[in-house]
PDB file of C-alpha atoms in Angstrom:
ATOM      1  CA  MET V   1       0.000   0.000   0.000  1.00  0.00           C
ATOM      2  CA  LYS V   2       2.924   2.319  -0.727  1.00  0.00           C
ATOM      3  CA  ASN V   3       1.160   5.690  -0.882  1.00  0.00           C
ATOM      4  CA  PHE V   4      -2.490   4.668  -0.854  1.00  0.00           C
ATOM      5  CA  GLU V   5      -3.238   6.018   2.626  1.00  0.00           C
ATOM      6  CA  ARG V   6      -1.702   9.397   1.842  1.00  0.00           C
ATOM      7  CA  CYS V   7      -3.512   9.656  -1.495  1.00  0.00           C
ATOM      8  CA  ILE V   8      -6.893   8.439  -0.276  1.00  0.00           C
ATOM      9  CA  GLU V   9      -7.000  11.040   2.494  1.00  0.00           C
ATOM     10  CA  ILE V  10      -6.578  13.758  -0.129  1.00  0.00           C
ATOM     11  CA  ILE V  11      -9.291  12.214  -2.309  1.00  0.00           C
ATOM     12  CA  LEU V  12     -11.721  11.886   0.594  1.00  0.00           C
ATOM     13  CA  ALA V  13     -11.142  15.534   1.504  1.00  0.00           C
ATOM     14  CA  GLU V  14     -11.969  16.495  -2.097  1.00  0.00           C
ATOM     15  CA  GLU V  15     -15.043  14.293  -2.263  1.00  0.00           C
ATOM     16  CA  GLY V  16     -16.561  15.326   1.061  1.00  0.00           C
ATOM     17  CA  GLY V  17     -19.473  13.641   2.794  1.00  0.00           C
ATOM     18  CA  LEU V  18     -23.071  13.025   1.799  1.00  0.00           C
ATOM     19  CA  VAL V  19     -24.145  14.990  -1.288  1.00  0.00           C
ATOM     20  CA  GLU V  20     -27.419  14.933  -3.164  1.00  0.00           C
ATOM     21  CA  ASN V  21     -27.092  17.385  -6.049  1.00  0.00           C
ATOM     22  CA  PRO V  22     -30.022  17.098  -8.480  1.00  0.00           C
ATOM     23  CA  LYS V  23     -27.704  18.125 -11.352  1.00  0.00           C
ATOM     24  CA  ASP V  24     -25.181  15.372 -10.592  1.00  0.00           C
ATOM     25  CA  PRO V  25     -25.751  12.364 -12.885  1.00  0.00           C
ATOM     26  CA  GLY V  26     -24.257  10.154 -10.154  1.00  0.00           C
ATOM     27  CA  GLY V  27     -27.182  10.839  -7.853  1.00  0.00           C
ATOM     28  CA  LEU V  28     -26.802  10.417  -4.110  1.00  0.00           C
ATOM     29  CA  THR V  29     -23.094  10.356  -3.266  1.00  0.00           C
ATOM     30  CA  LYS V  30     -21.083   9.854  -0.095  1.00  0.00           C
ATOM     31  CA  TYR V  31     -17.281  10.135   0.046  1.00  0.00           C
ATOM     32  CA  GLY V  32     -17.459  10.254  -3.746  1.00  0.00           C
ATOM     33  CA  ILE V  33     -19.153   6.856  -3.991  1.00  0.00           C
ATOM     34  CA  SER V  34     -22.302   7.336  -6.063  1.00  0.00           C
ATOM     35  CA  ALA V  35     -25.587   5.470  -6.120  1.00  0.00           C
ATOM     36  CA  ARG V  36     -25.340   5.327  -9.903  1.00  0.00           C
ATOM     37  CA  ALA V  37     -21.969   3.555  -9.869  1.00  0.00           C
ATOM     38  CA  TYR V  38     -22.820   1.374  -6.862  1.00  0.00           C
ATOM     39  CA  PRO V  39     -26.600   0.774  -6.924  1.00  0.00           C
ATOM     40  CA  HIS V  40     -26.272  -2.254  -4.619  1.00  0.00           C
ATOM     41  CA  ILE V  41     -24.694  -0.192  -1.791  1.00  0.00           C
ATOM     42  CA  ASN V  42     -26.581   1.709   0.908  1.00  0.00           C
ATOM     43  CA  ILE V  43     -24.947   5.063   0.194  1.00  0.00           C
ATOM     44  CA  ARG V  44     -26.351   6.773   3.288  1.00  0.00           C
ATOM     45  CA  GLY V  45     -24.955   3.983   5.479  1.00  0.00           C
ATOM     46  CA  LEU V  46     -21.537   3.923   3.785  1.00  0.00           C
ATOM     47  CA  THR V  47     -18.647   4.349   6.223  1.00  0.00           C
ATOM     48  CA  ARG V  48     -15.331   6.020   5.551  1.00  0.00           C
ATOM     49  CA  ASP V  49     -13.605   2.623   5.814  1.00  0.00           C
ATOM     50  CA  ASP V  50     -16.101   1.142   3.327  1.00  0.00           C
ATOM     51  CA  ALA V  51     -15.296   3.957   0.899  1.00  0.00           C
ATOM     52  CA  LYS V  52     -11.555   3.423   1.330  1.00  0.00           C
ATOM     53  CA  ALA V  53     -11.942  -0.288   0.564  1.00  0.00           C
ATOM     54  CA  ILE V  54     -13.912   0.514  -2.600  1.00  0.00           C
ATOM     55  CA  TYR V  55     -11.316   3.048  -3.720  1.00  0.00           C
ATOM     56  CA  LYS V  56      -8.479   0.591  -3.090  1.00  0.00           C
ATOM     57  CA  ARG V  57     -10.163  -2.264  -4.973  1.00  0.00           C
ATOM     58  CA  ASP V  58     -11.832  -0.401  -7.843  1.00  0.00           C
ATOM     59  CA  TYR V  59      -9.500   2.544  -8.441  1.00  0.00           C
ATOM     60  CA  TRP V  60      -6.037   2.223  -6.842  1.00  0.00           C
ATOM     61  CA  THR V  61      -5.411  -1.379  -7.909  1.00  0.00           C
ATOM     62  CA  PRO V  62      -6.480  -0.909 -11.573  1.00  0.00           C
ATOM     63  CA  ILE V  63      -4.265   2.186 -11.955  1.00  0.00           C
ATOM     64  CA  LYS V  64      -1.359   0.300 -10.326  1.00  0.00           C
ATOM     65  CA  GLY V  65      -0.958   3.079  -7.792  1.00  0.00           C
ATOM     66  CA  ASP V  66       1.828   1.289  -5.941  1.00  0.00           C
ATOM     67  CA  GLU V  67       3.958   1.284  -9.096  1.00  0.00           C
ATOM     68  CA  LEU V  68       3.515   4.940 -10.032  1.00  0.00           C
ATOM     69  CA  PRO V  69       5.953   7.729  -9.134  1.00  0.00           C
ATOM     70  CA  ASP V  70       5.137   9.998  -6.189  1.00  0.00           C
ATOM     71  CA  GLY V  71       2.620  12.632  -7.190  1.00  0.00           C
ATOM     72  CA  LEU V  72       1.547  10.836 -10.336  1.00  0.00           C
ATOM     73  CA  ASP V  73      -0.098   8.203  -8.138  1.00  0.00           C
ATOM     74  CA  LEU V  74      -2.286  10.912  -6.578  1.00  0.00           C
ATOM     75  CA  LEU V  75      -3.184  12.471  -9.926  1.00  0.00           C
ATOM     76  CA  LEU V  76      -4.147   9.153 -11.466  1.00  0.00           C
ATOM     77  CA  LEU V  77      -6.237   8.163  -8.457  1.00  0.00           C
ATOM     78  CA  ASP V  78      -8.036  11.502  -8.527  1.00  0.00           C
ATOM     79  CA  CYS V  79      -8.667  11.175 -12.254  1.00  0.00           C
ATOM     80  CA  ALA V  80      -9.852   7.576 -11.905  1.00  0.00           C
ATOM     81  CA  VAL V  81     -12.312   8.615  -9.204  1.00  0.00           C
ATOM     82  CA  ASN V  82     -13.536  11.666 -11.071  1.00  0.00           C
ATOM     83  CA  GLN V  83     -13.347  10.535 -14.696  1.00  0.00           C
ATOM     84  CA  GLY V  84     -12.987   6.744 -14.596  1.00  0.00           C
ATOM     85  CA  THR V  85     -10.071   4.335 -14.444  1.00  0.00           C
ATOM     86  CA  GLY V  86     -10.063   3.802 -18.213  1.00  0.00           C
ATOM     87  CA  THR V  87      -9.771   7.528 -18.825  1.00  0.00           C
ATOM     88  CA  ALA V  88      -6.992   7.864 -16.231  1.00  0.00           C
ATOM     89  CA  ILE V  89      -4.965   5.092 -17.849  1.00  0.00           C
ATOM     90  CA  LYS V  90      -5.460   6.383 -21.392  1.00  0.00           C
ATOM     91  CA  LEU V  91      -4.547   9.933 -20.404  1.00  0.00           C
ATOM     92  CA  LEU V  92      -1.345   8.657 -18.782  1.00  0.00           C
ATOM     93  CA  GLN V  93      -0.505   6.661 -21.903  1.00  0.00           C
ATOM     94  CA  GLU V  94      -1.065   9.723 -24.051  1.00  0.00           C
ATOM     95  CA  ALA V  95       0.950  11.894 -21.641  1.00  0.00           C
ATOM     96  CA  VAL V  96       3.987   9.607 -21.832  1.00  0.00           C
ATOM     97  CA  LYS V  97       3.548   8.948 -25.560  1.00  0.00           C
ATOM     98  CA  GLU V  98       2.790   5.248 -25.314  1.00  0.00           C
ATOM     99  CA  LYS V  99       0.109   3.274 -27.135  1.00  0.00           C
ATOM    100  CA  THR V 100      -3.292   4.480 -25.917  1.00  0.00           C
ATOM    101  CA  ASP V 101      -4.994   1.131 -25.448  1.00  0.00           C
ATOM    102  CA  GLY V 102      -6.260   1.448 -21.863  1.00  0.00           C
ATOM    103  CA  VAL V 103      -4.041  -1.399 -20.628  1.00  0.00           C
ATOM    104  CA  LEU V 104      -1.565  -0.099 -18.059  1.00  0.00           C
ATOM    105  CA  GLY V 105       1.585  -2.080 -18.694  1.00  0.00           C
ATOM    106  CA  VAL V 106       5.306  -1.946 -18.144  1.00  0.00           C
ATOM    107  CA  LEU V 107       6.040   0.388 -21.076  1.00  0.00           C
ATOM    108  CA  THR V 108       3.699   3.069 -19.765  1.00  0.00           C
ATOM    109  CA  LEU V 109       4.937   2.674 -16.182  1.00  0.00           C
ATOM    110  CA  ASP V 110       8.585   2.840 -17.275  1.00  0.00           C
ATOM    111  CA  ALA V 111       7.942   5.940 -19.389  1.00  0.00           C
ATOM    112  CA  ALA V 112       6.202   7.630 -16.443  1.00  0.00           C
ATOM    113  CA  LYS V 113       9.135   6.799 -14.150  1.00  0.00           C
ATOM    114  CA  ARG V 114      11.712   8.162 -16.609  1.00  0.00           C
ATOM    115  CA  ASN V 115      10.309  11.677 -16.467  1.00  0.00           C
ATOM    116  CA  PRO V 116       7.611  12.011 -13.796  1.00  0.00           C
ATOM    117  CA  GLY V 117       7.607  15.818 -13.903  1.00  0.00           C
ATOM    118  CA  ARG V 118       6.802  15.880 -17.590  1.00  0.00           C
ATOM    119  CA  ALA V 119       4.236  13.093 -17.111  1.00  0.00           C
ATOM    120  CA  ILE V 120       2.501  15.101 -14.378  1.00  0.00           C
ATOM    121  CA  ALA V 121       2.357  18.297 -16.443  1.00  0.00           C
ATOM    122  CA  GLU V 122       1.214  16.553 -19.631  1.00  0.00           C
ATOM    123  CA  PHE V 123      -1.329  14.437 -17.754  1.00  0.00           C
ATOM    124  CA  CYS V 124      -2.888  17.511 -16.143  1.00  0.00           C
ATOM    125  CA  ALA V 125      -3.111  19.339 -19.467  1.00  0.00           C
ATOM    126  CA  LEU V 126      -4.841  16.365 -21.079  1.00  0.00           C
ATOM    127  CA  ARG V 127      -7.172  15.984 -18.111  1.00  0.00           C
ATOM    128  CA  ALA V 128      -8.118  19.663 -18.263  1.00  0.00           C
ATOM    129  CA  TRP V 129      -8.979  19.254 -21.933  1.00  0.00           C
ATOM    130  CA  ARG V 130     -11.257  16.309 -21.088  1.00  0.00           C
ATOM    131  CA  TYR V 131     -13.089  18.513 -18.609  1.00  0.00           C
ATOM    132  CA  GLU V 132     -13.476  21.235 -21.200  1.00  0.00           C
ATOM    133  CA  ILE V 133     -15.194  18.931 -23.694  1.00  0.00           C
ATOM    134  CA  ASN V 134     -17.393  17.197 -21.087  1.00  0.00           C
ATOM    135  CA  ARG V 135     -21.138  17.779 -21.543  1.00  0.00           C
ATOM    136  CA  ASN V 136     -21.447  18.732 -17.855  1.00  0.00           C
ATOM    137  CA  GLU V 137     -18.670  21.331 -18.015  1.00  0.00           C
ATOM    138  CA  GLU V 138     -21.093  24.255 -17.820  1.00  0.00           C
ATOM    139  CA  THR V 139     -22.502  23.011 -14.508  1.00  0.00           C
ATOM    140  CA  PHE V 140     -19.421  21.471 -12.849  1.00  0.00           C
ATOM    141  CA  GLY V 141     -16.449  22.775 -14.850  1.00  0.00           C
ATOM    142  CA  LYS V 142     -15.220  25.484 -12.490  1.00  0.00           C
ATOM    143  CA  GLY V 143     -15.276  23.043  -9.578  1.00  0.00           C
ATOM    144  CA  TRP V 144     -13.466  20.404 -11.623  1.00  0.00           C
ATOM    145  CA  PHE V 145     -10.740  22.867 -12.615  1.00  0.00           C
ATOM    146  CA  ARG V 146     -10.325  24.085  -9.040  1.00  0.00           C
ATOM    147  CA  ARG V 147      -9.980  20.492  -7.893  1.00  0.00           C
ATOM    148  CA  LEU V 148      -7.480  19.705 -10.643  1.00  0.00           C
ATOM    149  CA  PHE V 149      -5.278  22.638  -9.643  1.00  0.00           C
ATOM    150  CA  ARG V 150      -5.470  21.798  -5.931  1.00  0.00           C
ATOM    151  CA  VAL V 151      -4.494  18.189  -6.613  1.00  0.00           C
ATOM    152  CA  PHE V 152      -1.806  19.241  -9.091  1.00  0.00           C
ATOM    153  CA  ILE V 153      -0.162  21.442  -6.447  1.00  0.00           C
ATOM    154  CA  LEU V 154      -0.147  18.572  -3.947  1.00  0.00           C
ATOM    155  CA  ALA V 155       1.076  16.092  -6.570  1.00  0.00           C
ATOM    156  CA  TRP V 156       3.913  18.381  -7.623  1.00  0.00           C
ATOM    157  CA  ALA V 157       4.978  18.841  -3.988  1.00  0.00           C
ATOM    158  CA  LEU V 158       4.980  15.061  -3.507  1.00  0.00           C
ATOM    159  CA  LYS V 159       7.036  14.617  -6.665  1.00  0.00           C
ATOM    160  CA  GLN V 160       9.523  17.228  -5.463  1.00  0.00           C
ATOM    161  CA  SER V 161       9.852  15.712  -1.997  1.00  0.00           C
ATOM    162  CA  GLY V 162      10.001  12.141  -3.267  1.00  0.00           C
ATOM    163  CA  VAL V 163       8.490  11.015   0.021  1.00  0.00           C
ATOM    164  CA  SER V 164       6.883   7.596  -0.088  1.00  0.00           C
ATOM    165  CA  THR V 165       5.021   6.199   2.872  1.00  0.00           C
TER     166      THR V 165
END
């Protein structure tokens, strides 16, 4: 669980608690876990530990968070949570100029490790573009961009410090 605990605390702070925004296509949401994505879960009864377990299983593991450089692990987790794991992986592949097939393999991971600073910057630019072309940008765009910049600042600091937990 290299940096999962550090990253998930940041994600949970971004996601907040129970939210029921009528404009949100995810519906009722708690800790970022939506009724739409998890219709079999009692969202109101969801605990913080339940949410962490879901994030570990369904987001951190598919993006291979333990194998990513410091900072990039946070950005990919945040993207996976907010835009989907497939999108996060493809954006990373595009950022490091590897085949964009949605399968996170050794070539993509090695390319990210060779130049994590460039990967972080490129990844964020590509992610911002995805927000801009999203059909819900008018309603949620400013919040998405604020979140992206907050997480970018934290990710860059983690990359600079090179501190792994």
